Short mmCIF file of C-alpha atoms and ligand atoms in Angstrom, two decimals:
data_model
loop_
_atom_site.label_atom_id
_atom_site.label_comp_id
_atom_site.label_asym_id
_atom_site.label_seq_id
_atom_site.Cartn_x
_atom_site.Cartn_y
_atom_site.Cartn_z
CA UNK A 1 -18.11 43.25 24.22
CA UNK A 2 -21.26 45.07 22.98
CA UNK A 3 -22.32 43.34 19.83
CA UNK A 4 -25.55 45.55 19.19
CA UNK A 5 -24.90 46.80 15.58
CA UNK A 6 -28.14 48.73 16.10
CA UNK A 7 -26.68 50.76 18.99
CA UNK A 8 -24.96 52.79 16.61
CA UNK A 9 -27.11 55.40 14.40
CA UNK A 10 -27.40 54.42 10.87
CA UNK A 11 -26.31 50.79 11.26
CA UNK A 12 -29.72 49.32 12.41
CA UNK A 13 -30.56 48.38 8.68
CA UNK A 14 -27.17 46.57 8.61
CA UNK A 15 -27.80 44.60 11.53
CA UNK A 16 -31.37 43.58 10.55
CA UNK A 17 -29.93 42.60 7.26
CA UNK A 18 -27.22 40.38 8.97
CA UNK A 19 -29.81 39.07 11.37
CA UNK A 20 -32.10 37.75 8.19
CA UNK A 21 -28.85 36.16 6.82
CA UNK A 22 -28.05 34.18 9.66
CA UNK A 23 -31.64 32.98 9.89
CA UNK A 24 -32.15 32.35 6.39
CA UNK A 25 -33.46 28.80 5.33
CA UNK A 26 -31.33 27.76 2.28
CA UNK A 27 -33.07 24.08 1.91
CA UNK A 28 -33.50 23.34 -1.83
CA UNK A 29 -30.95 25.73 -2.89
CA UNK A 30 -28.70 24.89 -5.79
CA UNK A 31 -25.02 24.80 -5.56
CA UNK A 32 -24.62 27.59 -7.82
CA UNK A 33 -27.02 29.77 -5.51
CA UNK A 34 -24.77 28.99 -2.66
CA UNK A 35 -21.71 30.32 -4.85
CA UNK A 36 -23.50 33.27 -5.89
CA UNK A 37 -24.45 34.20 -2.23
CA UNK A 38 -20.97 33.52 -0.90
CA UNK A 39 -19.36 35.88 -3.58
CA UNK A 40 -21.87 38.36 -3.00
CA UNK A 41 -21.38 38.53 0.95
CA UNK A 42 -17.43 38.36 0.39
CA UNK A 43 -17.96 41.40 -1.74
CA UNK A 44 -20.11 43.09 0.87
CA UNK A 45 -17.29 42.02 3.50
CA UNK A 46 -14.77 43.63 1.25
CA UNK A 47 -16.72 46.94 1.16
CA UNK A 48 -17.27 46.62 5.09
CA UNK A 49 -13.58 46.25 5.25
CA UNK A 50 -12.83 49.38 3.33
CA UNK A 51 -15.41 51.34 5.23
CA UNK A 52 -13.64 50.06 8.80
CA UNK A 53 -10.05 50.97 7.43
CA UNK A 54 -11.34 54.51 6.55
CA UNK A 55 -12.86 54.99 9.84
CA UNK A 56 -9.77 53.47 11.83
CA UNK A 57 -7.64 55.96 10.11
CA UNK A 58 -9.60 58.97 11.44
CA UNK A 59 -10.11 57.39 14.79
CA UNK A 60 -6.26 56.67 15.19
CA UNK A 61 -5.62 60.33 14.10
CA UNK A 62 -8.28 61.71 16.75
CA UNK A 63 -6.24 59.96 19.55
CA UNK A 64 -9.30 58.99 21.23
CA UNK A 65 -8.03 55.62 22.00
CA UNK A 66 -5.52 57.29 24.73
CA UNK A 67 -8.60 58.93 26.65
CA UNK A 68 -8.84 55.80 28.97
CA UNK A 69 -5.40 55.13 29.35
CA UNK A 70 -4.34 52.63 26.50
CA UNK A 71 -0.83 52.69 25.52
CA UNK A 72 -1.65 52.35 21.71
CA UNK A 73 -4.68 52.01 19.31
CA UNK A 74 -3.54 48.53 18.73
CA UNK A 75 -3.91 47.57 22.35
CA UNK A 76 -6.97 49.55 22.70
CA UNK A 77 -8.41 47.53 19.81
CA UNK A 78 -7.05 44.16 21.07
CA UNK A 79 -8.91 44.48 24.47
CA UNK A 80 -12.10 45.69 23.08
CA UNK A 81 -12.76 44.18 19.63
CA UNK A 82 -12.49 40.53 18.44
CA UNK A 83 -9.09 41.13 17.05
CA UNK A 84 -5.63 39.29 17.81
CA UNK A 85 -3.10 41.63 18.65
CA UNK A 86 -1.56 40.87 15.27
CA UNK A 87 -4.76 41.78 13.49
CA UNK A 88 -5.11 44.72 15.28
CA UNK A 89 -1.74 45.84 14.28
CA UNK A 90 -2.62 45.20 10.82
CA UNK A 91 -5.68 47.13 10.81
CA UNK A 92 -3.91 50.28 12.41
CA UNK A 93 -0.78 49.99 9.90
CA UNK A 94 -3.34 49.87 6.96
CA UNK A 95 -5.61 52.60 8.26
CA UNK A 96 -2.61 54.90 8.80
CA UNK A 97 -1.32 54.49 5.29
CA UNK A 98 -4.96 55.14 3.94
CA UNK A 99 -5.41 58.30 6.38
CA UNK A 100 -2.00 59.75 5.30
CA UNK A 101 -2.53 59.12 1.40
CA UNK A 102 -5.55 60.60 -0.11
CA UNK A 103 -4.85 58.89 -3.50
CA UNK A 104 -5.00 55.67 -1.76
CA UNK A 105 -8.08 56.56 0.49
CA UNK A 106 -9.96 57.68 -2.88
CA UNK A 107 -9.21 54.47 -4.76
CA UNK A 108 -10.34 52.34 -1.83
CA UNK A 109 -13.42 54.32 -1.29
CA UNK A 110 -14.44 54.18 -4.93
CA UNK A 111 -13.45 50.57 -5.05
CA UNK A 112 -10.96 50.50 -7.68
CA UNK A 113 -8.79 48.67 -5.03
CA UNK A 114 -9.73 46.37 -2.20
CA UNK A 115 -8.79 46.51 1.44
CA UNK A 116 -6.86 43.39 0.77
CA UNK A 117 -4.64 45.27 -1.80
CA UNK A 118 -4.30 48.30 0.55
CA UNK A 119 -3.26 46.02 3.37
CA UNK A 120 -0.64 44.45 1.05
CA UNK A 121 0.63 48.00 0.24
CA UNK A 122 0.82 49.09 3.83
CA UNK A 123 2.92 45.95 4.73
CA UNK A 124 5.28 46.59 1.96
CA UNK A 125 5.32 50.23 2.80
CA UNK A 126 6.54 49.65 6.29
CA UNK A 127 9.92 51.37 6.80
CA UNK A 128 9.57 52.77 3.13
CA UNK A 129 7.24 55.65 3.89
CA UNK A 130 9.22 58.09 1.68
CA UNK A 131 9.33 55.72 -1.35
CA UNK A 132 5.50 54.91 -1.00
CA UNK A 133 4.52 58.47 -1.07
CA UNK A 134 6.80 58.82 -4.21
CA UNK A 135 5.26 55.84 -6.15
CA UNK A 136 1.80 55.70 -4.60
CA UNK A 137 -0.10 56.62 -7.92
CA UNK A 138 2.09 53.91 -9.76
CA UNK A 139 1.35 51.40 -7.16
CA UNK A 140 -2.39 51.97 -7.11
CA UNK A 141 -2.52 51.57 -10.89
CA UNK A 142 -0.61 48.12 -10.23
CA UNK A 143 -2.77 47.02 -7.63
CA UNK A 144 -6.14 47.92 -9.69
CA UNK A 145 -4.93 45.58 -12.50
CA UNK A 146 -4.06 42.57 -10.29
CA UNK A 147 -5.88 40.36 -7.91
CA UNK A 148 -4.47 40.51 -4.30
CA UNK A 149 -2.31 37.30 -4.73
CA UNK A 150 -0.71 38.82 -7.66
CA UNK A 151 -0.22 42.12 -5.96
CA UNK A 152 1.33 40.59 -2.96
CA UNK A 153 4.14 39.20 -5.36
CA UNK A 154 4.30 42.79 -6.97
CA UNK A 155 4.36 44.91 -3.76
CA UNK A 156 7.31 42.39 -2.35
CA UNK A 157 9.17 43.00 -5.72
CA UNK A 158 8.71 46.75 -5.22
CA UNK A 159 9.79 46.62 -1.79
CA UNK A 160 12.91 44.82 -2.88
CA UNK A 161 13.65 47.50 -5.64
CA UNK A 162 13.30 50.22 -3.17
CA UNK A 163 15.79 48.67 -0.63
CA UNK A 164 18.28 48.08 -3.46
CA UNK A 165 18.05 51.65 -4.28
CA UNK A 166 18.12 52.94 -0.81
CA UNK A 167 21.15 50.81 0.05
CA UNK A 168 23.06 52.03 -2.87
CA UNK A 169 22.67 55.57 -1.57
CA UNK A 170 22.98 54.66 1.94
CA UNK A 171 26.69 53.77 2.32
CA UNK A 172 28.27 54.62 5.55
CA UNK A 173 26.35 57.53 6.73
CA UNK A 174 23.41 55.85 7.90
CA UNK A 175 24.40 53.06 10.46
CA UNK A 176 20.89 52.78 11.51
CA UNK A 177 19.63 51.36 8.15
CA UNK A 178 19.50 47.88 9.51
CA UNK A 179 16.49 46.48 11.08
CA UNK A 180 15.31 43.29 12.50
CA UNK A 181 11.44 42.86 13.17
CA UNK A 182 10.64 39.89 15.51
CA UNK A 183 7.18 38.40 16.33
CA UNK A 184 6.24 35.62 18.71
CA UNK A 185 3.43 33.39 17.74
CA UNK A 186 1.39 31.38 19.94
CA UNK A 187 2.56 27.99 18.36
CA UNK A 188 5.74 28.56 20.29
CA UNK A 189 7.71 30.04 17.30
CA UNK A 190 9.50 33.18 16.86
CA UNK A 191 9.22 35.00 13.31
CA UNK A 192 12.26 37.00 12.23
CA UNK A 193 12.27 39.60 9.29
CA UNK A 194 14.75 42.16 8.60
CA UNK A 195 17.00 44.15 6.43
CA UNK A 196 20.66 44.42 6.44
CA UNK A 197 23.27 46.64 4.26
CA UNK A 198 24.67 44.64 1.51
CA UNK A 199 28.02 44.33 3.29
CA UNK A 200 26.50 43.28 6.55
CA UNK A 201 24.40 40.85 4.81
CA UNK A 202 27.30 39.23 2.83
CA UNK A 203 29.17 39.03 6.09
CA UNK A 204 26.57 37.30 7.95
CA UNK A 205 25.85 34.59 5.34
CA UNK A 206 29.60 34.08 4.77
CA UNK A 207 29.78 33.33 8.51
CA UNK A 208 26.49 31.25 8.82
CA UNK A 209 27.39 29.31 5.60
CA UNK A 210 30.96 28.61 7.21
CA UNK A 211 29.47 27.46 10.52
CA UNK A 212 27.13 25.16 8.88
CA UNK A 213 28.31 23.89 5.53
CA UNK A 214 26.51 21.43 3.53
CA UNK A 215 26.49 17.64 4.78
CA UNK A 216 28.67 15.50 2.41
CA UNK A 217 26.03 13.64 0.25
CA UNK A 218 26.34 9.85 1.22
CA UNK A 219 22.73 8.95 0.54
CA UNK A 220 22.35 7.80 4.20
CA UNK A 221 19.95 10.80 4.81
CA UNK A 222 18.47 13.67 2.71
CA UNK A 223 20.84 16.67 3.01
CA UNK A 224 19.41 19.53 5.09
CA UNK A 225 18.33 22.69 3.37
CA UNK A 226 20.20 25.78 3.36
CA UNK A 227 17.40 27.67 5.16
CA UNK A 228 17.89 25.01 8.13
CA UNK A 229 21.36 25.11 8.16
CA UNK A 230 21.55 28.91 8.33
CA UNK A 231 18.91 28.59 11.18
CA UNK A 232 21.32 26.33 13.07
CA UNK A 233 24.40 28.29 12.41
CA UNK A 234 22.76 31.31 13.59
CA UNK A 235 21.74 29.60 16.98
CA UNK A 236 25.40 28.37 17.30
CA UNK A 237 26.42 32.07 17.15
CA UNK A 238 23.61 32.96 19.64
CA UNK A 239 24.65 30.03 22.29
CA UNK A 240 28.18 30.20 21.70
CA UNK A 241 30.40 27.72 19.83
CA UNK A 242 28.39 24.53 20.05
CA UNK A 243 27.41 24.84 23.69
CA UNK A 244 23.86 25.08 25.16
CA UNK A 245 22.11 28.04 25.79
CA UNK A 246 23.36 30.35 28.49
CA UNK A 247 20.89 33.05 28.10
CA UNK A 248 18.81 33.63 31.19
CA UNK A 249 15.37 32.33 30.29
CA UNK A 250 12.42 31.62 32.59
CA UNK A 251 9.59 29.36 31.96
CA UNK A 252 6.52 30.29 33.98
CA UNK A 253 4.20 27.25 34.27
CA UNK A 254 1.16 26.65 36.35
CA UNK A 255 1.70 24.06 38.98
CA UNK A 256 -1.77 22.33 38.18
CA UNK A 257 -0.68 22.30 34.39
CA UNK A 258 2.47 20.69 35.18
CA UNK A 259 1.04 17.98 37.06
CA UNK A 260 -1.47 17.43 34.43
CA UNK A 261 -4.48 18.67 36.28
CA UNK A 262 -6.92 21.08 34.80
CA UNK A 263 -7.23 24.38 36.09
CA UNK A 264 -10.44 25.56 37.64
CA UNK A 265 -10.22 28.82 35.67
CA UNK A 266 -8.85 28.14 32.40
CA UNK A 267 -7.13 31.56 32.11
CA UNK A 268 -5.06 30.20 35.20
CA UNK A 269 -3.56 27.15 33.47
CA UNK A 270 -1.22 29.24 31.15
CA UNK A 271 2.33 28.49 30.55
CA UNK A 272 4.71 31.10 29.17
CA UNK A 273 8.24 31.81 28.36
CA UNK A 274 9.06 35.12 30.14
CA UNK A 275 9.81 37.74 27.42
CA UNK A 276 8.26 35.61 24.74
CA UNK A 277 4.69 34.93 25.75
CA UNK A 278 2.55 31.91 25.84
CA UNK A 279 3.64 28.56 24.88
CA UNK A 280 1.90 25.10 24.63
CA UNK A 281 1.93 23.08 28.14
CA UNK A 282 3.84 20.47 26.27
CA UNK A 283 6.49 22.86 25.40
CA UNK A 284 6.69 24.34 28.83
CA UNK A 285 7.00 20.93 30.54
CA UNK A 286 9.64 19.92 28.49
CA UNK A 287 11.58 23.33 29.05
CA UNK A 288 10.93 22.99 32.72
CA UNK A 289 12.23 19.29 32.68
CA UNK A 290 15.64 20.27 31.30
CA UNK A 291 16.28 22.43 34.23
CA UNK A 292 19.06 24.61 32.37
CA UNK A 293 16.04 26.82 32.09
CA UNK A 294 15.04 28.80 34.92
CA UNK A 295 11.42 27.80 35.99
CA UNK A 296 8.62 29.72 37.90
CA UNK A 297 5.94 27.72 39.31
CA UNK A 298 2.88 29.55 39.73
CA UNK A 299 -0.63 28.74 40.90
CA UNK A 300 -3.50 30.97 39.39
CA UNK A 301 -2.48 34.19 38.29
CA UNK A 302 -0.46 35.66 41.05
CA UNK A 303 0.83 33.21 43.43
CA UNK A 304 4.58 32.12 43.04
CA UNK A 305 4.68 28.47 44.37
CA UNK A 306 8.49 27.81 43.56
CA UNK A 307 10.88 29.97 42.40
CA UNK A 308 13.51 27.47 40.86
CA UNK A 309 16.97 28.53 40.94
CA UNK A 310 18.51 29.93 37.56
CA UNK A 311 21.58 28.06 38.60
CA UNK A 312 21.59 24.58 36.82
CA UNK A 313 20.51 21.52 38.84
CA UNK A 314 22.50 19.61 36.25
CA UNK A 315 26.05 20.09 37.34
CA UNK A 316 28.84 20.81 34.59
CA UNK A 317 30.05 17.04 35.64
CA UNK A 318 26.82 15.49 35.20
CA UNK A 319 26.40 17.21 31.89
CA UNK A 320 29.88 16.21 30.81
CA UNK A 321 29.25 12.59 31.98
CA UNK A 322 26.09 12.64 29.90
CA UNK A 323 27.65 13.80 26.76
CA UNK A 324 30.45 11.29 27.01
CA UNK A 325 27.81 8.49 27.85
CA UNK A 326 25.02 9.28 25.54
CA UNK A 327 27.03 11.17 22.64
CA UNK A 328 24.08 11.83 20.68
CA UNK A 329 20.23 12.24 21.29
CA UNK A 330 19.36 8.95 22.91
CA UNK A 331 16.29 8.42 20.30
CA UNK A 332 17.35 5.47 17.90
CA UNK A 333 18.53 6.82 14.63
CA UNK A 334 18.96 10.59 15.88
CA UNK A 335 22.42 11.87 15.66
CA UNK A 336 21.97 15.48 17.17
CA UNK A 337 25.12 16.06 19.01
CA UNK A 338 24.81 15.80 22.83
CA UNK A 339 26.09 19.37 23.43
CA UNK A 340 22.91 20.39 21.78
CA UNK A 341 20.67 18.21 23.59
CA UNK A 342 18.44 18.78 26.55
CA UNK A 343 19.06 16.82 29.84
CA UNK A 344 15.78 14.96 30.10
CA UNK A 345 14.54 13.45 33.58
CA UNK A 346 13.22 10.00 33.04
CA UNK A 347 11.16 10.24 36.16
CA UNK A 348 10.38 13.97 36.14
CA UNK A 349 11.72 16.27 39.01
CA UNK A 350 8.36 17.25 39.57
CA UNK A 351 7.47 13.78 40.46
CA UNK A 352 10.73 13.74 42.63
CA UNK A 353 12.91 11.98 40.11
CA UNK A 354 16.53 12.72 41.11
CA UNK A 355 18.94 14.72 38.84
CA UNK A 356 21.70 11.82 38.49
CA UNK A 357 23.04 9.72 35.85
CA UNK A 358 20.60 7.03 36.29
CA UNK A 359 17.49 8.99 35.78
CA UNK A 360 18.74 11.46 33.15
CA UNK A 361 19.52 11.20 29.49
CA UNK A 362 20.13 13.52 26.71
CA UNK A 363 17.24 14.32 24.01
CA UNK A 364 17.32 16.95 21.25
CA UNK A 365 14.68 19.59 21.67
CA UNK A 366 12.34 17.73 19.09
CA UNK A 367 12.76 14.13 20.60
CA UNK A 368 12.58 15.68 24.22
CA UNK A 369 9.22 17.56 23.19
CA UNK A 370 7.93 14.43 21.59
CA UNK A 371 8.68 12.20 24.77
CA UNK A 372 6.55 14.69 26.92
CA UNK A 373 3.91 14.60 24.24
CA UNK A 374 3.70 10.93 23.67
CA UNK A 375 3.87 9.69 27.21
CA UNK A 376 1.06 11.60 28.88
CA UNK A 377 0.80 8.85 31.50
CA UNK A 378 4.04 8.95 32.87
CA UNK A 379 4.61 12.98 32.41
CA UNK A 380 1.21 14.42 33.03
CA UNK A 381 -1.20 12.26 35.17
CA UNK A 382 -1.24 12.87 38.83
CA UNK A 383 -1.08 9.48 40.44
CA UNK A 384 -2.98 8.81 43.97
CA UNK A 385 0.22 9.14 45.80
CA UNK A 386 2.81 11.83 46.03
CA UNK A 387 4.49 11.03 42.63
CA UNK A 388 3.51 13.45 40.17
CA UNK A 389 2.64 16.38 42.46
CA UNK A 390 4.75 19.56 42.16
CA UNK A 391 6.42 20.85 45.25
CA UNK A 392 4.28 21.82 48.14
CA UNK A 393 3.02 25.38 48.51
CA UNK A 394 5.46 27.65 49.65
CA UNK A 395 8.40 25.33 49.25
CA UNK A 396 11.40 26.68 47.54
CA UNK A 397 13.71 24.54 45.94
ZN1 LIG B 401 11.93 15.94 29.71
ZN1 LIG B 402 16.78 13.47 18.74
#
């Protein structure tokens, strides 16, 4: 990316000031001098953020981002600026709020609220645009009197109140009022956030709590939190009653990464879950090991080496045998029921380990992942012989 601040008219002074700052010799400075400089810089950054948000609003409305074929201002920014997609989405959301609400734009420009306050307001105003327009002035007054942390709580409270009123008026005539936002993170987790009408909300919680009631308190182990039990119950609904996932999911894994070799081009060694995005190599290896999940072995960015069969290599008969034999996850002390466990290959299939009772065991996802993380020699390193090599080029299993 072009980092030349001076390339844009009017920004040469800024570029020069930043240059001096980066080269400043601070030897002999007192701790309080450091504190003062840090606070001053953060204040400058805040004003810079305010200017960026204002500009981004005008730019977004101009539609110039579409000129070179970008699908949205967010993709345009994520491809050209040092921003994650999520940060780009936050910037565009905040910029739109400012652009569409002159009172907010004025408060941000004069500094009575900060860019952080406006970002929090934009987040709270998502799906609540009408209510925000109505309460804009009051919210700005609240923001002016609170630091960003306290305003975050206030904005959430405001959103909750708006929803409570909206839901009361919504009744049956707005069946589209339910929303579920889903976002994938690189850590391999999905975040869900949503809003349900009161009847659906109660019905869902009643169903979830019936599926995963609290454990009897026997002192043997700490009770599960209600949040954890509800998540487990939701997954039971998704996967069918107590059974393993049936949804067709493919893990796309680089053949070299699978075998523990470092890809020549780091961009090539990626692993991802189709329809989700990148996941860590450990998680990809764990998912590929189970074989209940489809797997696509690739080399580089485009060559498909092995299109694994979606149908399970683990036959229902083998699965049943393991559930009877192991009963629970085989990790000592773990009591996750076998129906919930992955089938782990003791010698991985990509090292030509057979899928039979002697070479397989049941492991819960947590202990399965740990096994692949903790035993790098066995599961990652390629030996000098064929063991550990993924299927040869062009071979289709
Ligand atoms: Zn495994
Ligand atoms: Zn376990």
